[in-house]
Amino acid sequence: MSDSVGQYLNEIGMVPLLNAQEERELSQIIEAGADARAREEAGETGREVKRAIRAADRAKDRFIRANLRLVVSVARRYPLPPGMELLDLIQEGNLGLEHAVDKFDWRKGFKFSTYATFWIRQAIGRALDQKASLVRLPGDRSASLRAALRAVSGNGDELDEEHARLHRLTTPTSLDRTIGDDDSNELVDLLPDSADGPELQVMAMAENEMATRLLDVWTIVPAMPSSNASASPTGGNAATARLAKTWV
């Protein structure tokens, strides 16, 4: 581990973690700040609006800083491609964390860490995709097109539009190339995403986490006599059922 990573870990390790109640309270403040900001953009002014916006900014900053260790934990699971360092992945993951803080809906009952992990992975995954950001045709197809171009342009004449299109097909294209009249979109944004949406993936992650915890409970709690099995609504012993509730 490099000195810079070690220093960063020491710094973020000093930030207190949040409990579930604090996460809900901060989320409510951030939500109120978003409403206040919308009112300000609509022309409303006043101390209450400005106070809510400032409070939301402070809440968001605290929320993010308290979860920076989560980003490091996720980033460490990825193999580093040539030319990238762990801090690069952490920086991208931090952007995903910020997005998660903005979009987190405390009413839906998700654990923030589970929800944020989805967006952190999305941000890191996109950065890794853009690192290998060349879209290439299969080798045989590209070779055939180049051969056709050599045949039609061997005399040195300027290519017509159709041949120019063939030439562009054989030229590697960057996924982060801007497109459109205003250059506001990137080519990568047009690629179809076959993955489930964030809520479905977060629900699946939460279910897996719950199943793992329940399995741990059944492993560490000794079996009770069979006469007590009826005490548990799940068919296990009462002690296991009580302990399971504390984990869920």
Short mmCIF file of N, CA and C in Angstrom, two decimals, residues 43-201:
data_model
loop_
_atom_site.label_atom_id
_atom_site.label_comp_id
_atom_site.label_asym_id
_atom_site.label_seq_id
_atom_site.Cartn_x
_atom_site.Cartn_y
_atom_site.Cartn_z
N GLY A 43 -37.36 31.67 -7.55
CA GLY A 43 -37.44 33.08 -7.23
C GLY A 43 -37.74 33.39 -5.78
N GLU A 44 -37.94 32.37 -4.96
CA GLU A 44 -38.24 32.60 -3.55
C GLU A 44 -36.96 32.90 -2.79
N THR A 45 -37.00 33.89 -1.95
CA THR A 45 -35.85 34.24 -1.13
C THR A 45 -36.29 34.29 0.33
N GLY A 46 -35.32 34.37 1.19
CA GLY A 46 -35.64 34.45 2.60
C GLY A 46 -34.66 33.66 3.43
N ARG A 47 -34.61 33.97 4.71
CA ARG A 47 -33.66 33.31 5.60
C ARG A 47 -33.94 31.82 5.72
N GLU A 48 -35.21 31.46 5.75
CA GLU A 48 -35.55 30.04 5.92
C GLU A 48 -35.02 29.20 4.77
N VAL A 49 -35.15 29.71 3.55
CA VAL A 49 -34.67 28.98 2.38
C VAL A 49 -33.15 28.84 2.43
N LYS A 50 -32.46 29.93 2.70
CA LYS A 50 -31.00 29.89 2.73
C LYS A 50 -30.50 29.02 3.88
N ARG A 51 -31.20 29.06 5.01
CA ARG A 51 -30.80 28.25 6.15
C ARG A 51 -30.94 26.76 5.83
N ALA A 52 -32.02 26.40 5.15
CA ALA A 52 -32.23 24.99 4.79
C ALA A 52 -31.17 24.50 3.80
N ILE A 53 -30.77 25.36 2.88
CA ILE A 53 -29.75 24.98 1.90
C ILE A 53 -28.40 24.79 2.58
N ARG A 54 -28.05 25.69 3.49
CA ARG A 54 -26.78 25.55 4.20
C ARG A 54 -26.77 24.30 5.06
N ALA A 55 -27.88 24.03 5.72
CA ALA A 55 -27.97 22.83 6.56
C ALA A 55 -27.83 21.57 5.71
N ALA A 56 -28.43 21.58 4.52
CA ALA A 56 -28.35 20.42 3.63
C ALA A 56 -26.91 20.20 3.16
N ASP A 57 -26.20 21.27 2.86
CA ASP A 57 -24.81 21.14 2.43
C ASP A 57 -23.96 20.53 3.54
N ARG A 58 -24.19 20.96 4.78
CA ARG A 58 -23.43 20.40 5.90
C ARG A 58 -23.79 18.93 6.12
N ALA A 59 -25.07 18.62 6.00
CA ALA A 59 -25.52 17.23 6.20
C ALA A 59 -24.94 16.32 5.12
N LYS A 60 -24.93 16.79 3.89
CA LYS A 60 -24.38 15.99 2.79
C LYS A 60 -22.89 15.74 3.00
N ASP A 61 -22.18 16.78 3.41
CA ASP A 61 -20.74 16.63 3.65
C ASP A 61 -20.48 15.61 4.75
N ARG A 62 -21.25 15.67 5.82
CA ARG A 62 -21.06 14.72 6.91
C ARG A 62 -21.41 13.30 6.46
N PHE A 63 -22.49 13.17 5.70
CA PHE A 63 -22.93 11.86 5.21
C PHE A 63 -21.84 11.23 4.34
N ILE A 64 -21.27 12.02 3.45
CA ILE A 64 -20.24 11.50 2.55
C ILE A 64 -18.99 11.11 3.33
N ARG A 65 -18.50 12.00 4.19
CA ARG A 65 -17.26 11.73 4.92
C ARG A 65 -17.38 10.49 5.80
N ALA A 66 -18.56 10.25 6.35
CA ALA A 66 -18.76 9.09 7.22
C ALA A 66 -18.77 7.78 6.46
N ASN A 67 -18.89 7.84 5.13
CA ASN A 67 -18.96 6.61 4.33
C ASN A 67 -17.80 6.45 3.36
N LEU A 68 -16.76 7.25 3.52
CA LEU A 68 -15.61 7.13 2.63
C LEU A 68 -14.91 5.79 2.78
N ARG A 69 -14.96 5.21 3.98
CA ARG A 69 -14.34 3.89 4.17
C ARG A 69 -15.05 2.81 3.35
N LEU A 70 -16.35 2.99 3.14
CA LEU A 70 -17.10 2.04 2.31
C LEU A 70 -16.57 2.06 0.88
N VAL A 71 -16.25 3.24 0.37
CA VAL A 71 -15.72 3.35 -0.98
C VAL A 71 -14.39 2.60 -1.10
N VAL A 72 -13.53 2.76 -0.11
CA VAL A 72 -12.24 2.07 -0.12
C VAL A 72 -12.45 0.56 -0.11
N SER A 73 -13.38 0.10 0.72
CA SER A 73 -13.66 -1.33 0.80
C SER A 73 -14.11 -1.89 -0.54
N VAL A 74 -14.96 -1.15 -1.25
CA VAL A 74 -15.43 -1.61 -2.56
C VAL A 74 -14.31 -1.52 -3.60
N ALA A 75 -13.57 -0.43 -3.60
CA ALA A 75 -12.53 -0.22 -4.62
C ALA A 75 -11.44 -1.27 -4.53
N ARG A 76 -11.14 -1.74 -3.34
CA ARG A 76 -10.08 -2.73 -3.16
C ARG A 76 -10.41 -4.08 -3.81
N ARG A 77 -11.66 -4.32 -4.11
CA ARG A 77 -12.05 -5.60 -4.70
C ARG A 77 -11.77 -5.68 -6.20
N TYR A 78 -11.42 -4.56 -6.80
CA TYR A 78 -11.22 -4.52 -8.26
C TYR A 78 -9.74 -4.65 -8.60
N PRO A 79 -9.41 -5.48 -9.59
CA PRO A 79 -8.02 -5.51 -10.07
C PRO A 79 -7.70 -4.21 -10.78
N LEU A 80 -6.51 -3.71 -10.54
CA LEU A 80 -6.11 -2.43 -11.13
C LEU A 80 -5.56 -2.65 -12.54
N PRO A 81 -6.14 -1.98 -13.53
CA PRO A 81 -5.59 -2.07 -14.89
C PRO A 81 -4.32 -1.25 -14.99
N PRO A 82 -3.51 -1.49 -16.01
CA PRO A 82 -2.29 -0.69 -16.19
C PRO A 82 -2.63 0.80 -16.29
N GLY A 83 -1.84 1.60 -15.60
CA GLY A 83 -2.04 3.04 -15.66
C GLY A 83 -3.01 3.59 -14.64
N MET A 84 -3.60 2.74 -13.82
CA MET A 84 -4.52 3.22 -12.78
C MET A 84 -4.02 2.80 -11.41
N GLU A 85 -4.26 3.64 -10.43
CA GLU A 85 -3.90 3.35 -9.05
C GLU A 85 -5.16 3.22 -8.21
N LEU A 86 -4.99 2.68 -7.01
CA LEU A 86 -6.13 2.51 -6.13
C LEU A 86 -6.82 3.83 -5.85
N LEU A 87 -6.04 4.89 -5.67
CA LEU A 87 -6.64 6.20 -5.40
C LEU A 87 -7.50 6.68 -6.55
N ASP A 88 -7.16 6.26 -7.77
CA ASP A 88 -8.00 6.63 -8.92
C ASP A 88 -9.38 5.99 -8.80
N LEU A 89 -9.41 4.70 -8.43
CA LEU A 89 -10.69 4.02 -8.26
C LEU A 89 -11.46 4.60 -7.08
N ILE A 90 -10.74 4.95 -6.02
CA ILE A 90 -11.39 5.54 -4.85
C ILE A 90 -12.04 6.87 -5.23
N GLN A 91 -11.33 7.67 -6.01
CA GLN A 91 -11.88 8.96 -6.43
C GLN A 91 -13.16 8.77 -7.24
N GLU A 92 -13.16 7.80 -8.16
CA GLU A 92 -14.36 7.52 -8.94
C GLU A 92 -15.47 7.00 -8.04
N GLY A 93 -15.11 6.13 -7.10
CA GLY A 93 -16.11 5.60 -6.17
C GLY A 93 -16.72 6.68 -5.30
N ASN A 94 -15.92 7.69 -4.95
CA ASN A 94 -16.45 8.81 -4.16
C ASN A 94 -17.54 9.57 -4.92
N LEU A 95 -17.39 9.65 -6.24
CA LEU A 95 -18.43 10.28 -7.05
C LEU A 95 -19.72 9.46 -6.99
N GLY A 96 -19.58 8.14 -7.02
CA GLY A 96 -20.75 7.29 -6.87
C GLY A 96 -21.39 7.43 -5.50
N LEU A 97 -20.56 7.57 -4.47
CA LEU A 97 -21.08 7.77 -3.12
C LEU A 97 -21.87 9.07 -3.03
N GLU A 98 -21.34 10.13 -3.61
CA GLU A 98 -22.06 11.41 -3.60
C GLU A 98 -23.41 11.29 -4.30
N HIS A 99 -23.43 10.56 -5.41
CA HIS A 99 -24.68 10.34 -6.13
C HIS A 99 -25.67 9.56 -5.26
N ALA A 100 -25.16 8.58 -4.53
CA ALA A 100 -26.02 7.78 -3.65
C ALA A 100 -26.63 8.63 -2.54
N VAL A 101 -25.83 9.53 -1.98
CA VAL A 101 -26.34 10.42 -0.93
C VAL A 101 -27.46 11.30 -1.48
N ASP A 102 -27.29 11.78 -2.70
CA ASP A 102 -28.31 12.64 -3.30
C ASP A 102 -29.61 11.88 -3.57
N LYS A 103 -29.51 10.60 -3.94
CA LYS A 103 -30.69 9.86 -4.38
C LYS A 103 -31.29 8.97 -3.29
N PHE A 104 -30.63 8.83 -2.16
CA PHE A 104 -31.10 7.91 -1.12
C PHE A 104 -32.46 8.32 -0.58
N ASP A 105 -33.39 7.38 -0.59
CA ASP A 105 -34.74 7.61 -0.06
C ASP A 105 -34.89 6.81 1.22
N TRP A 106 -34.82 7.49 2.35
CA TRP A 106 -34.85 6.83 3.65
C TRP A 106 -36.18 6.14 3.91
N ARG A 107 -37.25 6.52 3.19
CA ARG A 107 -38.56 5.92 3.42
C ARG A 107 -38.65 4.47 2.96
N LYS A 108 -37.78 4.08 2.04
CA LYS A 108 -37.89 2.74 1.46
C LYS A 108 -37.27 1.65 2.32
N GLY A 109 -36.59 2.04 3.38
CA GLY A 109 -36.10 1.07 4.34
C GLY A 109 -34.80 0.39 3.97
N PHE A 110 -34.13 0.81 2.89
CA PHE A 110 -32.85 0.22 2.53
C PHE A 110 -31.77 0.68 3.51
N LYS A 111 -30.82 -0.21 3.78
CA LYS A 111 -29.61 0.24 4.48
C LYS A 111 -28.82 1.11 3.52
N PHE A 112 -28.33 2.23 4.02
CA PHE A 112 -27.61 3.12 3.11
C PHE A 112 -26.37 2.46 2.54
N SER A 113 -25.66 1.68 3.34
CA SER A 113 -24.44 1.05 2.84
C SER A 113 -24.73 0.13 1.67
N THR A 114 -25.85 -0.59 1.73
CA THR A 114 -26.22 -1.47 0.61
C THR A 114 -26.57 -0.65 -0.61
N TYR A 115 -27.35 0.41 -0.41
CA TYR A 115 -27.74 1.27 -1.53
C TYR A 115 -26.52 1.96 -2.14
N ALA A 116 -25.65 2.47 -1.29
CA ALA A 116 -24.48 3.20 -1.80
C ALA A 116 -23.53 2.28 -2.54
N THR A 117 -23.42 1.03 -2.09
CA THR A 117 -22.51 0.09 -2.76
C THR A 117 -22.86 -0.05 -4.23
N PHE A 118 -24.16 -0.05 -4.54
CA PHE A 118 -24.58 -0.15 -5.94
C PHE A 118 -24.00 1.00 -6.76
N TRP A 119 -24.17 2.24 -6.28
CA TRP A 119 -23.72 3.40 -7.05
C TRP A 119 -22.21 3.52 -7.07
N ILE A 120 -21.55 3.09 -6.01
CA ILE A 120 -20.08 3.09 -6.00
C ILE A 120 -19.55 2.13 -7.06
N ARG A 121 -20.15 0.94 -7.13
CA ARG A 121 -19.74 -0.03 -8.15
C ARG A 121 -20.00 0.51 -9.55
N GLN A 122 -21.14 1.19 -9.72
CA GLN A 122 -21.45 1.75 -11.03
C GLN A 122 -20.38 2.76 -11.46
N ALA A 123 -19.99 3.63 -10.53
CA ALA A 123 -19.00 4.66 -10.86
C ALA A 123 -17.64 4.05 -11.16
N ILE A 124 -17.22 3.10 -10.35
CA ILE A 124 -15.92 2.47 -10.58
C ILE A 124 -15.95 1.65 -11.87
N GLY A 125 -17.04 0.93 -12.10
CA GLY A 125 -17.15 0.14 -13.31
C GLY A 125 -17.09 0.99 -14.56
N ARG A 126 -17.73 2.14 -14.52
CA ARG A 126 -17.69 3.02 -15.69
C ARG A 126 -16.29 3.56 -15.92
N ALA A 127 -15.59 3.88 -14.83
CA ALA A 127 -14.21 4.37 -14.98
C ALA A 127 -13.32 3.30 -15.60
N LEU A 128 -13.50 2.06 -15.17
CA LEU A 128 -12.71 0.97 -15.74
C LEU A 128 -13.07 0.75 -17.21
N ASP A 129 -14.35 0.88 -17.53
CA ASP A 129 -14.77 0.73 -18.93
C ASP A 129 -14.15 1.81 -19.80
N GLN A 130 -14.11 3.03 -19.28
CA GLN A 130 -13.55 4.14 -20.07
C GLN A 130 -12.04 4.04 -20.19
N LYS A 131 -11.42 3.34 -19.23
CA LYS A 131 -9.97 3.13 -19.33
C LYS A 131 -9.66 2.27 -20.55
N ALA A 132 -10.49 1.27 -20.78
CA ALA A 132 -10.37 0.45 -21.99
C ALA A 132 -11.46 0.92 -22.94
N SER A 133 -11.33 2.17 -23.41
CA SER A 133 -12.46 2.85 -24.05
C SER A 133 -12.46 2.78 -25.56
N LEU A 134 -11.84 1.77 -26.14
CA LEU A 134 -11.85 1.66 -27.59
C LEU A 134 -12.84 0.60 -28.02
N VAL A 135 -13.72 0.98 -28.92
CA VAL A 135 -14.67 0.03 -29.51
C VAL A 135 -14.07 -0.47 -30.81
N ARG A 136 -13.84 -1.75 -30.92
CA ARG A 136 -13.22 -2.30 -32.11
C ARG A 136 -14.14 -3.34 -32.75
N LEU A 137 -14.07 -3.39 -34.06
CA LEU A 137 -14.75 -4.46 -34.78
C LEU A 137 -13.99 -5.75 -34.58
N PRO A 138 -14.65 -6.91 -34.71
CA PRO A 138 -13.93 -8.18 -34.68
C PRO A 138 -12.80 -8.17 -35.71
N GLY A 139 -11.72 -8.87 -35.39
CA GLY A 139 -10.53 -8.80 -36.24
C GLY A 139 -10.78 -9.18 -37.68
N ASP A 140 -11.58 -10.25 -37.92
CA ASP A 140 -11.80 -10.67 -39.30
C ASP A 140 -12.61 -9.63 -40.07
N ARG A 141 -13.60 -9.01 -39.41
CA ARG A 141 -14.42 -8.00 -40.08
C ARG A 141 -13.59 -6.75 -40.40
N SER A 142 -12.77 -6.35 -39.47
CA SER A 142 -11.94 -5.17 -39.69
C SER A 142 -10.94 -5.40 -40.82
N ALA A 143 -10.35 -6.60 -40.86
CA ALA A 143 -9.39 -6.92 -41.91
C ALA A 143 -10.06 -6.91 -43.28
N SER A 144 -11.28 -7.45 -43.36
CA SER A 144 -12.00 -7.47 -44.63
C SER A 144 -12.29 -6.07 -45.13
N LEU A 145 -12.70 -5.20 -44.21
CA LEU A 145 -13.00 -3.83 -44.60
C LEU A 145 -11.76 -3.08 -45.07
N ARG A 146 -10.65 -3.31 -44.37
CA ARG A 146 -9.41 -2.65 -44.79
C ARG A 146 -8.97 -3.13 -46.18
N ALA A 147 -9.15 -4.43 -46.42
CA ALA A 147 -8.80 -4.96 -47.74
C ALA A 147 -9.67 -4.34 -48.83
N ALA A 148 -10.96 -4.18 -48.53
CA ALA A 148 -11.87 -3.56 -49.50
C ALA A 148 -11.47 -2.11 -49.77
N LEU A 149 -11.08 -1.41 -48.72
CA LEU A 149 -10.66 -0.02 -48.90
C LEU A 149 -9.40 0.08 -49.76
N ARG A 150 -8.46 -0.85 -49.53
CA ARG A 150 -7.24 -0.82 -50.34
C ARG A 150 -7.57 -1.06 -51.81
N ALA A 151 -8.56 -1.95 -52.05
CA ALA A 151 -8.92 -2.28 -53.43
C ALA A 151 -9.55 -1.10 -54.15
N VAL A 152 -10.42 -0.36 -53.44
CA VAL A 152 -11.14 0.72 -54.11
C VAL A 152 -10.35 2.02 -54.14
N SER A 153 -9.36 2.15 -53.28
CA SER A 153 -8.62 3.41 -53.23
C SER A 153 -7.16 3.24 -53.59
N GLY A 154 -6.84 2.12 -54.21
CA GLY A 154 -5.44 1.87 -54.54
C GLY A 154 -4.86 2.85 -55.51
N ASN A 155 -5.70 3.51 -56.30
CA ASN A 155 -5.18 4.46 -57.28
C ASN A 155 -4.94 5.85 -56.69
N GLY A 156 -5.19 5.99 -55.38
CA GLY A 156 -4.91 7.27 -54.73
C GLY A 156 -6.01 8.29 -54.86
N ASP A 157 -7.13 7.93 -55.52
CA ASP A 157 -8.23 8.89 -55.65
C ASP A 157 -8.88 9.13 -54.29
N GLU A 158 -9.49 10.28 -54.15
CA GLU A 158 -10.20 10.62 -52.91
C GLU A 158 -11.40 9.71 -52.74
N LEU A 159 -11.61 9.22 -51.53
CA LEU A 159 -12.71 8.30 -51.27
C LEU A 159 -14.05 9.03 -51.36
N ASP A 160 -15.04 8.36 -51.94
CA ASP A 160 -16.37 8.93 -51.92
C ASP A 160 -17.00 8.68 -50.55
N GLU A 161 -18.23 9.15 -50.33
CA GLU A 161 -18.86 9.08 -49.01
C GLU A 161 -19.01 7.64 -48.54
N GLU A 162 -19.40 6.73 -49.44
CA GLU A 162 -19.61 5.34 -49.04
C GLU A 162 -18.30 4.71 -48.58
N HIS A 163 -17.24 4.98 -49.32
CA HIS A 163 -15.95 4.42 -48.93
C HIS A 163 -15.43 5.08 -47.66
N ALA A 164 -15.73 6.35 -47.49
CA ALA A 164 -15.32 7.04 -46.27
C ALA A 164 -16.00 6.44 -45.05
N ARG A 165 -17.24 6.03 -45.21
CA ARG A 165 -17.95 5.37 -44.10
C ARG A 165 -17.28 4.06 -43.75
N LEU A 166 -16.87 3.30 -44.76
CA LEU A 166 -16.15 2.06 -44.49
C LEU A 166 -14.85 2.34 -43.74
N HIS A 167 -14.19 3.41 -44.13
CA HIS A 167 -12.94 3.76 -43.45
C HIS A 167 -13.18 4.07 -41.97
N ARG A 168 -14.25 4.78 -41.69
CA ARG A 168 -14.55 5.11 -40.29
C ARG A 168 -14.85 3.86 -39.48
N LEU A 169 -15.43 2.85 -40.12
CA LEU A 169 -15.74 1.62 -39.41
C LEU A 169 -14.49 0.88 -38.97
N THR A 170 -13.39 1.07 -39.66
CA THR A 170 -12.15 0.38 -39.31
C THR A 170 -11.30 1.18 -38.35
N THR A 171 -11.75 2.37 -37.98
CA THR A 171 -10.99 3.24 -37.08
C THR A 171 -11.52 3.10 -35.66
N PRO A 172 -10.65 2.77 -34.67
CA PRO A 172 -11.11 2.67 -33.28
C PRO A 172 -11.78 3.95 -32.82
N THR A 173 -12.85 3.81 -32.05
CA THR A 173 -13.61 4.95 -31.55
C THR A 173 -13.64 4.93 -30.03
N SER A 174 -13.42 6.06 -29.42
CA SER A 174 -13.41 6.16 -27.96
C SER A 174 -14.83 6.22 -27.43
N LEU A 175 -15.08 5.46 -26.36
CA LEU A 175 -16.41 5.47 -25.76
C LEU A 175 -16.75 6.83 -25.14
N ASP A 176 -15.75 7.59 -24.74
CA ASP A 176 -16.05 8.89 -24.13
C ASP A 176 -16.05 10.02 -25.15
N ARG A 177 -16.09 9.68 -26.45
CA ARG A 177 -16.19 10.72 -27.47
C ARG A 177 -17.55 11.40 -27.38
N THR A 178 -17.54 12.73 -27.39
CA THR A 178 -18.81 13.46 -27.30
C THR A 178 -19.55 13.39 -28.62
N ILE A 179 -20.87 13.38 -28.53
CA ILE A 179 -21.72 13.30 -29.71
C ILE A 179 -22.83 14.33 -29.58
N GLY A 180 -23.51 14.60 -30.67
CA GLY A 180 -24.61 15.56 -30.66
C GLY A 180 -24.14 16.96 -30.97
N ASP A 181 -25.09 17.82 -31.25
CA ASP A 181 -24.76 19.20 -31.64
C ASP A 181 -24.13 19.98 -30.50
N ASP A 182 -24.59 19.71 -29.27
CA ASP A 182 -24.07 20.48 -28.14
C ASP A 182 -22.98 19.75 -27.37
N ASP A 183 -22.56 18.56 -27.87
CA ASP A 183 -21.51 17.78 -27.22
C ASP A 183 -21.82 17.47 -25.76
N SER A 184 -23.11 17.35 -25.44
CA SER A 184 -23.49 17.12 -24.05
C SER A 184 -23.56 15.64 -23.70
N ASN A 185 -23.52 14.76 -24.70
CA ASN A 185 -23.59 13.33 -24.46
C ASN A 185 -22.32 12.65 -24.92
N GLU A 186 -22.09 11.45 -24.35
CA GLU A 186 -20.95 10.65 -24.75
C GLU A 186 -21.44 9.36 -25.39
N LEU A 187 -20.59 8.76 -26.21
CA LEU A 187 -20.96 7.54 -26.91
C LEU A 187 -21.35 6.44 -25.94
N VAL A 188 -20.68 6.38 -24.78
CA VAL A 188 -20.96 5.33 -23.81
C VAL A 188 -22.39 5.40 -23.30
N ASP A 189 -22.98 6.61 -23.31
CA ASP A 189 -24.35 6.77 -22.82
C ASP A 189 -25.37 6.09 -23.72
N LEU A 190 -25.00 5.82 -24.98
CA LEU A 190 -25.93 5.21 -25.92
C LEU A 190 -25.89 3.69 -25.89
N LEU A 191 -24.89 3.12 -25.21
CA LEU A 191 -24.80 1.67 -25.16
C LEU A 191 -25.90 1.11 -24.28
N PRO A 192 -26.58 0.04 -24.70
CA PRO A 192 -27.65 -0.52 -23.87
C PRO A 192 -27.10 -1.14 -22.61
N ASP A 193 -27.85 -0.99 -21.52
CA ASP A 193 -27.48 -1.56 -20.23
C ASP A 193 -28.47 -2.66 -19.89
N SER A 194 -27.97 -3.90 -19.87
CA SER A 194 -28.85 -5.04 -19.61
C SER A 194 -29.04 -5.31 -18.12
N ALA A 195 -28.35 -4.54 -17.27
CA ALA A 195 -28.45 -4.78 -15.84
C ALA A 195 -29.77 -4.26 -15.29
N ASP A 196 -30.20 -4.84 -14.16
CA ASP A 196 -31.40 -4.37 -13.50
C ASP A 196 -31.18 -2.96 -12.98
N GLY A 197 -32.27 -2.25 -12.72
CA GLY A 197 -32.19 -0.92 -12.16
C GLY A 197 -31.67 -0.94 -10.74
N PRO A 198 -31.33 0.24 -10.19
CA PRO A 198 -30.72 0.29 -8.87
C PRO A 198 -31.57 -0.31 -7.77
N GLU A 199 -32.88 -0.08 -7.79
CA GLU A 199 -33.70 -0.58 -6.70
C GLU A 199 -33.75 -2.10 -6.70
N LEU A 200 -33.88 -2.72 -7.88
CA LEU A 200 -33.91 -4.18 -7.94
C LEU A 200 -32.59 -4.77 -7.48
N GLN A 201 -31.48 -4.17 -7.90
CA GLN A 201 -30.19 -4.69 -7.49
C GLN A 201 -29.96 -4.49 -6.00
#
